[in-house]
PDB file of C-alpha atoms and ligand atoms in Angstrom:
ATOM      1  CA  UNK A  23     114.452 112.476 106.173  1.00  0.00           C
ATOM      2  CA  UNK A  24     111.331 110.893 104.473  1.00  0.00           C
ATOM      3  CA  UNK A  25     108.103 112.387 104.005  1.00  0.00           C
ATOM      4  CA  UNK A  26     104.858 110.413 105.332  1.00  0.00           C
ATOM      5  CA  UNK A  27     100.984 111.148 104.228  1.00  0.00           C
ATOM      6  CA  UNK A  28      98.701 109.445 106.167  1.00  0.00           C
ATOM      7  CA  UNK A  29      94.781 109.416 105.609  1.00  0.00           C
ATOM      8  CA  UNK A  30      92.736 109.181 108.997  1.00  0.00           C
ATOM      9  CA  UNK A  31      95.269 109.933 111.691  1.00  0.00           C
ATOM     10  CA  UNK A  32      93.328 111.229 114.574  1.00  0.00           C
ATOM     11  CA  UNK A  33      92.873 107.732 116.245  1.00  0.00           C
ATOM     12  CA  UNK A  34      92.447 103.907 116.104  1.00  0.00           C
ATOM     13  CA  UNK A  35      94.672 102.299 113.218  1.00  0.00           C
ATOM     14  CA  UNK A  36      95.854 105.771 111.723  1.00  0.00           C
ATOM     15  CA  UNK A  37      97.469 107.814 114.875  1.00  0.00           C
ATOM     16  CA  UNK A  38      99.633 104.755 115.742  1.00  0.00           C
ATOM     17  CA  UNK A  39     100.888 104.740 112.133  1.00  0.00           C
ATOM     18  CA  UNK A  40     101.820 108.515 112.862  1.00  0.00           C
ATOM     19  CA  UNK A  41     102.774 107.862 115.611  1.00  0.00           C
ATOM     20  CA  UNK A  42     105.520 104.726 114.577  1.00  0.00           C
ATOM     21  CA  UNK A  43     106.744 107.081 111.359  1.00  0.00           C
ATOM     22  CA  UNK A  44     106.799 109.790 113.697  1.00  0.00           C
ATOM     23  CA  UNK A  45     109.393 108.032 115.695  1.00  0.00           C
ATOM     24  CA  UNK A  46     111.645 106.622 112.742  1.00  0.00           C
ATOM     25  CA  UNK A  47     112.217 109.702 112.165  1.00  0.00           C
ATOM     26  CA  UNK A  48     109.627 110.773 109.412  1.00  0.00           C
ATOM     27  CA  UNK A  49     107.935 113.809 108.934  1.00  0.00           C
ATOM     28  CA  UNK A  50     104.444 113.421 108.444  1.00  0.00           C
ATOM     29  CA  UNK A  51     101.124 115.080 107.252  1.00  0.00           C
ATOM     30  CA  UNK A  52      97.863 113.882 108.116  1.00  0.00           C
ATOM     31  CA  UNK A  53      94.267 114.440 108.395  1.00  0.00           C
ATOM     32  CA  UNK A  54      90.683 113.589 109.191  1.00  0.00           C
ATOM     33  CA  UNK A  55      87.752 115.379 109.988  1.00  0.00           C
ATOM     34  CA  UNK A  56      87.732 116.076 113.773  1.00  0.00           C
ATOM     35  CA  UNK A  57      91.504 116.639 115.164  1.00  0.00           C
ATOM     36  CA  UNK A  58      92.167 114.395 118.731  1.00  0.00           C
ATOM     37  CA  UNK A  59      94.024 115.334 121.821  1.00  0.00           C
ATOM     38  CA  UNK A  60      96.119 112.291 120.841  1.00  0.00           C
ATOM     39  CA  UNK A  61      97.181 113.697 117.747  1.00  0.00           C
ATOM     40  CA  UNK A  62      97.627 117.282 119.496  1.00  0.00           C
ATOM     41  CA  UNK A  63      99.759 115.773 121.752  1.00  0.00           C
ATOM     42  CA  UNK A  64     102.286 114.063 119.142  1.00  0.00           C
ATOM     43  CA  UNK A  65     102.422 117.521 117.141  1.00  0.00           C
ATOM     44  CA  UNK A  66     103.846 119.154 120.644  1.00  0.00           C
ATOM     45  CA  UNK A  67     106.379 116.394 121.034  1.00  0.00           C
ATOM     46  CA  UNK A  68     107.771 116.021 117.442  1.00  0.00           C
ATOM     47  CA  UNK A  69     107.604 120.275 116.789  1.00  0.00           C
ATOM     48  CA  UNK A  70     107.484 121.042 112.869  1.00  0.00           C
ATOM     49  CA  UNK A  71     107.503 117.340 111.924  1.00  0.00           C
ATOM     50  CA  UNK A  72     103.624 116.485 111.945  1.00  0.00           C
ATOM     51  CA  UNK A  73     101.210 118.595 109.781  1.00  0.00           C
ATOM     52  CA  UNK A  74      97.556 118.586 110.874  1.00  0.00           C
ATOM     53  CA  UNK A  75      94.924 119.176 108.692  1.00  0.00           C
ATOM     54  CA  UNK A  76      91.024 119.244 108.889  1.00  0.00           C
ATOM     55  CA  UNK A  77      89.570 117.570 106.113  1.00  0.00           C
ATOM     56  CA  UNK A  78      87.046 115.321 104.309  1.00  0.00           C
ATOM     57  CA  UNK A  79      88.017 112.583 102.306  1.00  0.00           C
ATOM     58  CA  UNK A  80      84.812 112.838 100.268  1.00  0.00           C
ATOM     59  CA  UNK A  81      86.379 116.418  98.731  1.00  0.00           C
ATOM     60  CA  UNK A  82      88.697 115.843  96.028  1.00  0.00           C
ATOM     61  CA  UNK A  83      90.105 119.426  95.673  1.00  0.00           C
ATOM     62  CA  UNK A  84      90.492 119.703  99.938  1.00  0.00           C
ATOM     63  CA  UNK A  85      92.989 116.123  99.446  1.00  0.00           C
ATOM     64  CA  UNK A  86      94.704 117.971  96.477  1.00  0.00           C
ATOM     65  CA  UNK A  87      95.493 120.948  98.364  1.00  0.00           C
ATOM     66  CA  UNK A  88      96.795 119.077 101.295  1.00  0.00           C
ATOM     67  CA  UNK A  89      98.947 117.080  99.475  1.00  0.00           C
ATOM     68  CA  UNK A  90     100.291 120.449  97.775  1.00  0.00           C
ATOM     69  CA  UNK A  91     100.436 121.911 101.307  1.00  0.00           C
ATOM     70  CA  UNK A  92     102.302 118.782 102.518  1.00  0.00           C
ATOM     71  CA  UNK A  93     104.972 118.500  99.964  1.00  0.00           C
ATOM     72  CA  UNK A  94     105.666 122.729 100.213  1.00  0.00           C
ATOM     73  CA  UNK A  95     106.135 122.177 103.846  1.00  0.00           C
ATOM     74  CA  UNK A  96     108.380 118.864 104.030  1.00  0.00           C
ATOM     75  CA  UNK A  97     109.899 119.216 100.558  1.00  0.00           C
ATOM     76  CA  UNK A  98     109.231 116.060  99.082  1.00  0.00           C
ATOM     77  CA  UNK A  99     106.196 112.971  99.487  1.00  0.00           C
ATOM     78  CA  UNK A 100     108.077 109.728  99.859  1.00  0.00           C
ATOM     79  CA  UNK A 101     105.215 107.365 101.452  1.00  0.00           C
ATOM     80  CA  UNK A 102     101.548 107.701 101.290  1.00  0.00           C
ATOM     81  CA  UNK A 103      99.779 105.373 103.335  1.00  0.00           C
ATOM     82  CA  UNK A 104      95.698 105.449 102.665  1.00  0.00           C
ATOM     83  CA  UNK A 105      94.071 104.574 105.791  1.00  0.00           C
ATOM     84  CA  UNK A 106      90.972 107.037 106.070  1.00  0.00           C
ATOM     85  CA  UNK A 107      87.716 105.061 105.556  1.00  0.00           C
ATOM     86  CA  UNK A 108      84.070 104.980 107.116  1.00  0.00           C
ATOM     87  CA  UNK A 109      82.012 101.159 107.468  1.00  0.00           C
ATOM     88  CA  UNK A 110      78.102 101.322 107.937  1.00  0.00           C
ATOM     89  CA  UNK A 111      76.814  98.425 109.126  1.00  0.00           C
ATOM     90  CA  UNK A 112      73.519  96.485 107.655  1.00  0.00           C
ATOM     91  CA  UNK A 113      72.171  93.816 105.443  1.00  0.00           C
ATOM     92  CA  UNK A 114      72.349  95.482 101.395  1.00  0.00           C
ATOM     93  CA  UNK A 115      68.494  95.413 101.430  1.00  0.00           C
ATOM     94  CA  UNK A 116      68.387  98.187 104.309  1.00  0.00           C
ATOM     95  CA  UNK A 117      71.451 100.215 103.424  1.00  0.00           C
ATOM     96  CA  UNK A 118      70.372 103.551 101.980  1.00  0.00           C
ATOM     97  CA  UNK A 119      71.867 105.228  98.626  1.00  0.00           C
ATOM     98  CA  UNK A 120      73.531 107.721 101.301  1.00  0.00           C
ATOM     99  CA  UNK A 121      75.548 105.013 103.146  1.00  0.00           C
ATOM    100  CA  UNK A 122      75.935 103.450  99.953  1.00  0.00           C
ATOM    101  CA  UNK A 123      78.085 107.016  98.444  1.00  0.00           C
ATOM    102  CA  UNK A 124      79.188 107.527 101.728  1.00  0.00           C
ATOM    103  CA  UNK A 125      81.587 103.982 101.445  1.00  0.00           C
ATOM    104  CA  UNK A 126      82.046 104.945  98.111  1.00  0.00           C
ATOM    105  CA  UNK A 127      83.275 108.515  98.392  1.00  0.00           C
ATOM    106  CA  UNK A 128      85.536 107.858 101.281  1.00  0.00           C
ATOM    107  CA  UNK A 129      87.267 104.425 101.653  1.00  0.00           C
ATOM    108  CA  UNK A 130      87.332 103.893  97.352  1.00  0.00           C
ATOM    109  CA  UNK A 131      87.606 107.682  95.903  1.00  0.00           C
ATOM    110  CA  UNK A 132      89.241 109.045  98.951  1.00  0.00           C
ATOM    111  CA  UNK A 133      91.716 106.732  98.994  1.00  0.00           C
ATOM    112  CA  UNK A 134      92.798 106.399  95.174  1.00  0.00           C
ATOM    113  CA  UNK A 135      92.548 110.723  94.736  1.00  0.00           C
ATOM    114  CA  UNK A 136      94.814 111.064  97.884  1.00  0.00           C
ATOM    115  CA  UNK A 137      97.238 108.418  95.834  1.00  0.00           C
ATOM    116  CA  UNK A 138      96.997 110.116  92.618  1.00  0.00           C
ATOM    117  CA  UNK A 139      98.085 113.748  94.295  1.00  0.00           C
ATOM    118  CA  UNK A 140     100.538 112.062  96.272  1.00  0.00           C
ATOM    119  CA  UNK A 141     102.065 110.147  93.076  1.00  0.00           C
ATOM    120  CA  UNK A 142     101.904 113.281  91.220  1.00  0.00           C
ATOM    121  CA  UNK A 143     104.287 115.019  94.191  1.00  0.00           C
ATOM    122  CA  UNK A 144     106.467 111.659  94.252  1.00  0.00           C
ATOM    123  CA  UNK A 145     106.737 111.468  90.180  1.00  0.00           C
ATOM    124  CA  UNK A 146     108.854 115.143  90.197  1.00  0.00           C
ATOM    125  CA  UNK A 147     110.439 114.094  93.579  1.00  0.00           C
ATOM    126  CA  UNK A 148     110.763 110.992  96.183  1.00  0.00           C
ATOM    127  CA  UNK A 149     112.844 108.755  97.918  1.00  0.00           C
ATOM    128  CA  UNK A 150     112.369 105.071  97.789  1.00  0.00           C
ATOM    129  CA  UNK A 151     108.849 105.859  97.134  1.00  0.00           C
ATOM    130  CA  UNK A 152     105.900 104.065  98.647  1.00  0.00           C
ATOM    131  CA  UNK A 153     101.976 103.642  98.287  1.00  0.00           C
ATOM    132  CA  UNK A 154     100.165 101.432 100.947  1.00  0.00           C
ATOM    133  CA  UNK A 155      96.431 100.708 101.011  1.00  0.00           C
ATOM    134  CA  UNK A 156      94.695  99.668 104.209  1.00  0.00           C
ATOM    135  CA  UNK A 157      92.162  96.928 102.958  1.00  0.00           C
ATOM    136  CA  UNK A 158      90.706  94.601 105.119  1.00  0.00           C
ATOM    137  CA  UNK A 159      90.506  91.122 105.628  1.00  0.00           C
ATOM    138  CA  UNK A 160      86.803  91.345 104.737  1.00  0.00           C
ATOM    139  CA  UNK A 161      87.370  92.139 100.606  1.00  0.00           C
ATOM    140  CA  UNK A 162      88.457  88.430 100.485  1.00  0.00           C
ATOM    141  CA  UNK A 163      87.077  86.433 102.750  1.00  0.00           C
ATOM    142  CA  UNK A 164      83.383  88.338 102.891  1.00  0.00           C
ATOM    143  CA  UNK A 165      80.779  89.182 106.326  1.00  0.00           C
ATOM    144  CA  UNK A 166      77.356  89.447 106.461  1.00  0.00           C
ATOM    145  CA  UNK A 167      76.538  93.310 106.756  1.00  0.00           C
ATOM    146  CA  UNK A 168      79.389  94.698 105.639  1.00  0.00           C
ATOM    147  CA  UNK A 169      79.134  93.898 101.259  1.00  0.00           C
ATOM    148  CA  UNK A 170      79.485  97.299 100.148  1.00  0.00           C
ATOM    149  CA  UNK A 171      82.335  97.889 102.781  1.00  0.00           C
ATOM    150  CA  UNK A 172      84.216  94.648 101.698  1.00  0.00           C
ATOM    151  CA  UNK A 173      83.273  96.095  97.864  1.00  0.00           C
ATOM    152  CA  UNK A 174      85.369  99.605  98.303  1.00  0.00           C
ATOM    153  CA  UNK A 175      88.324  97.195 100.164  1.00  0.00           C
ATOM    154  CA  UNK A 176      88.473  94.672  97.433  1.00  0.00           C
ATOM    155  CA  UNK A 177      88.560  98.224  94.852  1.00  0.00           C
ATOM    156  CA  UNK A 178      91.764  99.121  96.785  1.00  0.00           C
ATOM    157  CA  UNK A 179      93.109  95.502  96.697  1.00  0.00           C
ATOM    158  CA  UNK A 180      92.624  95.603  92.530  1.00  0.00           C
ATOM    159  CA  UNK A 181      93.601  99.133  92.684  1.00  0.00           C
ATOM    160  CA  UNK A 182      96.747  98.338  94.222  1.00  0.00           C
ATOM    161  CA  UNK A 183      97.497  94.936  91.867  1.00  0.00           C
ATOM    162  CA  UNK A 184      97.558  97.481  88.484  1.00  0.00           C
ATOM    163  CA  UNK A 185      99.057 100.650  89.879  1.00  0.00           C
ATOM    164  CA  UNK A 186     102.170  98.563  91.440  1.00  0.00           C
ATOM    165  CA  UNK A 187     102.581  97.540  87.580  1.00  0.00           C
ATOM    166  CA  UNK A 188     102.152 100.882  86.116  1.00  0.00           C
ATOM    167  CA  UNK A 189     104.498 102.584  88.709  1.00  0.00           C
ATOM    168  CA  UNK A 190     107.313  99.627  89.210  1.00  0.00           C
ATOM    169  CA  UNK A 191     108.856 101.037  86.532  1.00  0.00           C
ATOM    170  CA  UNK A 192     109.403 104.382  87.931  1.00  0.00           C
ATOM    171  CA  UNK A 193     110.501 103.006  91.005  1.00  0.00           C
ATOM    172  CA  UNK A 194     107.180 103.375  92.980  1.00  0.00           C
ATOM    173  CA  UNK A 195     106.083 100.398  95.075  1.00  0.00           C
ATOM    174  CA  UNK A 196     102.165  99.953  96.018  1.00  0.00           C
ATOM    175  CA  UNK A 197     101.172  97.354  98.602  1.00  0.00           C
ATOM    176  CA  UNK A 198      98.201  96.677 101.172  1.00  0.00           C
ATOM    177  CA  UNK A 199      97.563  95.893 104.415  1.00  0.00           C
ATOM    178  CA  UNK A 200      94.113  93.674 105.079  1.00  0.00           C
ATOM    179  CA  UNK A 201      93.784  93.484 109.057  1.00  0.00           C
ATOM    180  CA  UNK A 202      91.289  91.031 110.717  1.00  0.00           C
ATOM    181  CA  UNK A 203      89.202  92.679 112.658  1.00  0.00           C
ATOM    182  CA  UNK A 204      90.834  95.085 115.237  1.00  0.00           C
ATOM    183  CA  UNK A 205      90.309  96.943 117.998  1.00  0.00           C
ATOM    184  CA  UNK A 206      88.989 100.164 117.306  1.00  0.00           C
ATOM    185  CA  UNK A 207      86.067 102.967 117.340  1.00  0.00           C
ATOM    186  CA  UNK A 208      85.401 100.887 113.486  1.00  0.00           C
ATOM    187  CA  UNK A 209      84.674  97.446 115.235  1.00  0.00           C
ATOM    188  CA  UNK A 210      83.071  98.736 118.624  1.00  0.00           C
ATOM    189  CA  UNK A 211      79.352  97.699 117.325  1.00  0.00           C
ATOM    190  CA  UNK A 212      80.520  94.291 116.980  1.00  0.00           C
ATOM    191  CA  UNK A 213      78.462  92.183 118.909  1.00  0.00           C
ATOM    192  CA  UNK A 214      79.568  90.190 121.887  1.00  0.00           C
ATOM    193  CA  UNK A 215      78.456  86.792 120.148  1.00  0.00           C
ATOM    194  CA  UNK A 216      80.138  87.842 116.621  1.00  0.00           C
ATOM    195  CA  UNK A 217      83.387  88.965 119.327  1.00  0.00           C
ATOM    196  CA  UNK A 218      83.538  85.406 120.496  1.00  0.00           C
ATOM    197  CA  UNK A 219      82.848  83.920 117.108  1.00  0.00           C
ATOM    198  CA  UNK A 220      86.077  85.962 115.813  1.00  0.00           C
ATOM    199  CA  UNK A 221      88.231  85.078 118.752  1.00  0.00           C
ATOM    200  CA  UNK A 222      87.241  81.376 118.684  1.00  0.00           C
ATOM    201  CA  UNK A 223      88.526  81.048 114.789  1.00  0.00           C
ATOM    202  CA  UNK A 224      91.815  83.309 115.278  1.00  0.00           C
ATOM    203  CA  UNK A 225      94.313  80.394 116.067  1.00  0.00           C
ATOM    204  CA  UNK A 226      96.143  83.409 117.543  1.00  0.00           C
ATOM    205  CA  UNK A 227      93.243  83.811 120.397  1.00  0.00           C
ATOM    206  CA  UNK A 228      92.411  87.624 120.037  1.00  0.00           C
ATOM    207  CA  UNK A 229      91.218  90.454 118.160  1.00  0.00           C
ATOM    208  CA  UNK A 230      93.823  92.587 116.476  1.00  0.00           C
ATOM    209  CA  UNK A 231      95.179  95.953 117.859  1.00  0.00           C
ATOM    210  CA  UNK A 232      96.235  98.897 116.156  1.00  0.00           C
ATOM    211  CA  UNK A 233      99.935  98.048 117.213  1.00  0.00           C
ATOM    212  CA  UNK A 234      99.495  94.081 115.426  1.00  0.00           C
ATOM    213  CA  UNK A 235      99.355  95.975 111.562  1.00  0.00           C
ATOM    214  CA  UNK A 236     101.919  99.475 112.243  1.00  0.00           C
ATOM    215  CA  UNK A 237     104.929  96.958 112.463  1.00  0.00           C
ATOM    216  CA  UNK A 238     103.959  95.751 109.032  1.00  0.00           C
ATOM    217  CA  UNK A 239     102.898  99.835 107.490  1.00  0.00           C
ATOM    218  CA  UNK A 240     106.050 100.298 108.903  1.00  0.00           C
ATOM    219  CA  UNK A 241     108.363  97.933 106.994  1.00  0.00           C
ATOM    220  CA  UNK A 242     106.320  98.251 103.590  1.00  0.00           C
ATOM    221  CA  UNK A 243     107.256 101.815 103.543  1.00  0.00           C
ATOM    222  CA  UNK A 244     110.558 101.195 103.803  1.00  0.00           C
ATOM    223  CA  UNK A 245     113.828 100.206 102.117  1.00  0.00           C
ATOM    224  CA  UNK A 246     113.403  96.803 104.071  1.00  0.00           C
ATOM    225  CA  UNK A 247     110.474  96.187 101.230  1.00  0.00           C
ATOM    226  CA  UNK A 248     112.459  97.528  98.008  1.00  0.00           C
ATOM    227  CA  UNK A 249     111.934  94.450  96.347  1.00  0.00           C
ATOM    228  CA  UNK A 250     108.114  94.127  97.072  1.00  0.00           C
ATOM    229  CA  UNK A 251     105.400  95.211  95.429  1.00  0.00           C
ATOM    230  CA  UNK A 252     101.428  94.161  94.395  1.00  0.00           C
ATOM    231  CA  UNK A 253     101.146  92.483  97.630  1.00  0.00           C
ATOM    232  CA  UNK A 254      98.392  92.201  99.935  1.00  0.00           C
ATOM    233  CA  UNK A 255      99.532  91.627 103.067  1.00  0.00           C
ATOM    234  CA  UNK A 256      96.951  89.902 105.659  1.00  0.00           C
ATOM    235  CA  UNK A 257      96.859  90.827 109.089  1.00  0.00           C
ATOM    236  CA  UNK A 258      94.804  88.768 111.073  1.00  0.00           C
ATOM    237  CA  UNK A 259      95.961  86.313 113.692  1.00  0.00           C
ATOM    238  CA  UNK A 260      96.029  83.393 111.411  1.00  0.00           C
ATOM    239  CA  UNK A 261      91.962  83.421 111.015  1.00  0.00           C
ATOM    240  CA  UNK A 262      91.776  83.701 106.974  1.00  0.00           C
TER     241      UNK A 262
HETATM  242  N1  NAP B 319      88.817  98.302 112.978  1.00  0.00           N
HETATM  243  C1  NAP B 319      88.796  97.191 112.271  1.00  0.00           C
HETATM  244  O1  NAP B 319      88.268  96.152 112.701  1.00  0.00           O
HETATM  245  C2  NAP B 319      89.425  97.148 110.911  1.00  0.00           C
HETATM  246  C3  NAP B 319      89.630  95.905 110.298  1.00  0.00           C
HETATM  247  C4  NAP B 319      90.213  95.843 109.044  1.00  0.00           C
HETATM  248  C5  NAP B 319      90.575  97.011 108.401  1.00  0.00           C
HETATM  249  N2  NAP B 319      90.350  98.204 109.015  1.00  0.00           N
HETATM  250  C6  NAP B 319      90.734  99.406 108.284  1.00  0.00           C
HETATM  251  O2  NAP B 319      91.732 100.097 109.024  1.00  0.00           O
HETATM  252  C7  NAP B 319      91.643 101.482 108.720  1.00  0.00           C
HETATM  253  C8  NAP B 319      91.567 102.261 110.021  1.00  0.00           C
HETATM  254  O3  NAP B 319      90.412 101.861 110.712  1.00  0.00           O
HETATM  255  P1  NAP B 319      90.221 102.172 112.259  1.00  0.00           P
HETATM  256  O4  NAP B 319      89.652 100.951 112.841  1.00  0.00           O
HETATM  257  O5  NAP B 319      91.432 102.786 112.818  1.00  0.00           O
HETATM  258  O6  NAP B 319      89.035 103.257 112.152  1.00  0.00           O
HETATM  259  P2  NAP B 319      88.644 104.451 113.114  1.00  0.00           P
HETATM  260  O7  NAP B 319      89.139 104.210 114.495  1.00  0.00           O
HETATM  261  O8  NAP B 319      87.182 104.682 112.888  1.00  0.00           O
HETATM  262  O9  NAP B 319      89.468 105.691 112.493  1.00  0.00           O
HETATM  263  C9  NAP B 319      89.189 106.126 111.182  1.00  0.00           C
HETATM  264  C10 NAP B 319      90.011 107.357 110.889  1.00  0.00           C
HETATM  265  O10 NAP B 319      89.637 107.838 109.594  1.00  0.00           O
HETATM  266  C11 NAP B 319      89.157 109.175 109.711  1.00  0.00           C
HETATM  267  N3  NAP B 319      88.060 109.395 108.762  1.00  0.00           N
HETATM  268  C12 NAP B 319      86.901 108.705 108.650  1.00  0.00           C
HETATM  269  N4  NAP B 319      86.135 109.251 107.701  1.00  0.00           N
HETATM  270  C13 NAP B 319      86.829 110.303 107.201  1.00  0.00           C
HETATM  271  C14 NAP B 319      86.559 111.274 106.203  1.00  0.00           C
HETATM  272  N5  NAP B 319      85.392 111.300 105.531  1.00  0.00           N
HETATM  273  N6  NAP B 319      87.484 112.224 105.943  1.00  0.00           N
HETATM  274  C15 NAP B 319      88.651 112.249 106.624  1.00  0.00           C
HETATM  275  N7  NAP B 319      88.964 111.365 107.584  1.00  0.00           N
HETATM  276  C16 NAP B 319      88.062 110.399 107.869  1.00  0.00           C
HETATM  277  C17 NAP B 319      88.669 109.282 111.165  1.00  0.00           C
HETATM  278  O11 NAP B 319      88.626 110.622 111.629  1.00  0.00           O
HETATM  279  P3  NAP B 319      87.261 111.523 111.592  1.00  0.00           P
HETATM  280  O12 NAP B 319      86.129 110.617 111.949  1.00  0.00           O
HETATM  281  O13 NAP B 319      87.522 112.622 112.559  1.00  0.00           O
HETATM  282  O14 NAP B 319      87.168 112.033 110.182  1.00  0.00           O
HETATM  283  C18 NAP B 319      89.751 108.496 111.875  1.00  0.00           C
HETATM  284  O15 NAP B 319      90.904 109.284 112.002  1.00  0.00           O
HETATM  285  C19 NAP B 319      90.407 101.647 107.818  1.00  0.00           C
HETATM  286  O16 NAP B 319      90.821 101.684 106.474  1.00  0.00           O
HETATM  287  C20 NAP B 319      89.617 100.398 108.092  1.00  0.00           C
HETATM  288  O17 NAP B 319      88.779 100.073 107.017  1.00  0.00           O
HETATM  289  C21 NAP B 319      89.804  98.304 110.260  1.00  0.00           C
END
């Protein structure tokens, strides 16, 4: 039975990513700040297969020890799927050095320390090892407001491109995910005129949901995707 991490799993994009691995059959470990009745809920119905942590993203040596606490529970880290992040909204010229960090610390350095501890656990042992990134649609393509957002999302994108080369060869694969926009408590302060906008250009005729990008988490960490790696996969209705 594999081993899942998973960054951010208390709600939106990251509990229905526990929950899907949950129900292939994975055990998984994840965390966030708060804890959710959601999440509560899945721990009850999967018992001693879903580790629950409390934790920022921000704090290196809190994402070391879970990782540690994760792999001496379940054994072994097999996928590691780095979905934690944090957007503040606002032209560059308003955003303060605290929102600025705040991106920084969370989606960027979060993301690629929980990697590197979960790497270090899947070096000694892991099968059909995995890495996937949740980017998003905006490190490509660009939006007003969001700059340093789309900045730590095209980090992960690069970030991904050189550590699938470095790791191929021990039989690691790294991939991302960049959704459109979806859905979730992340995109609720989108405005009703930049909702339309969206919708209008997505030949697909809709935001995303959650349940649009777990089908595709889903088969990147898995033998289905053995012969993929340095991808970016976008998510987004067909808008890009
Ligand atoms: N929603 C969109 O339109 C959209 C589009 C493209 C890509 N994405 C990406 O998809 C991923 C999931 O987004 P979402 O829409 O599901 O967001 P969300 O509903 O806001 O959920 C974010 C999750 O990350 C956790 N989190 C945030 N900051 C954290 C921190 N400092 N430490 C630990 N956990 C933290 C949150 O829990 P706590 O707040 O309790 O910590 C929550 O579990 C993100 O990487 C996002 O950039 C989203």
């Amino acid at each position: 039975m594999a081993t899942s991490l998973v960054s951010g799993g208390s709600r939106g994009l990251g509990l229905a990513v526990v929950e899907r691995l949950l129900a292939r059959g994975d055990s998984v470990a994840t965390f966030s700040r708060s804890g959710s009745e959601a999440l509560a809920a899945l721990a009850a119905k999967h018992p001693g297969r879903l580790l629950i942590e409390s934790l920022d993203a921000a704090d290196a040596s809190a994402l070391r020890g879970f990782v540690e606490r994760a792999a001496a529970a379940f054994g072994s880290i097999d996928h590691c799927i780095a979905n934690a992040a944090i957007a503040h909204e606002g032209v560059l010229a308003t955003a303060t050095d605290a929102e600025i960090d705040a991106m920084l610390a969370v989606n960027l350095r979060g993301s690629i320390v929980l990697v590197r501890e979960a790497v270090r656990q899947m070096l000694v042992k892991a099968e059909q090892p995995s890495v996937t990134l949740v980017s998003s649609i905006v490190a490509s393509h660009g939006s007003p407001g969001l700059a340093v957002y789309a900045a730590t999302k095209a980090g992960l994108e690069g970030f991904a491109r050189s550590l699938a080369r470095e790791l191929g060869p021990r039989g690691i694969r790294v991939n991302a995910v960049a959704p459109g926009f979806l859905e979730t408590d992340l995109s609720a302060s989108l405005s009703a005129d930049n909702r339309s906008r969206i919708i209008r250009r997505t030949p697909l005729g809709r935001l995303g949901l959650p349940a649009d990008v777990v089908g595709a988490i889903d088969f990147l960490s898995s033998p289905r995707a053995a012969f993929i790696t340095g991808q970016v996969l976008t998510i987004d209705g067909g808008a890009s």
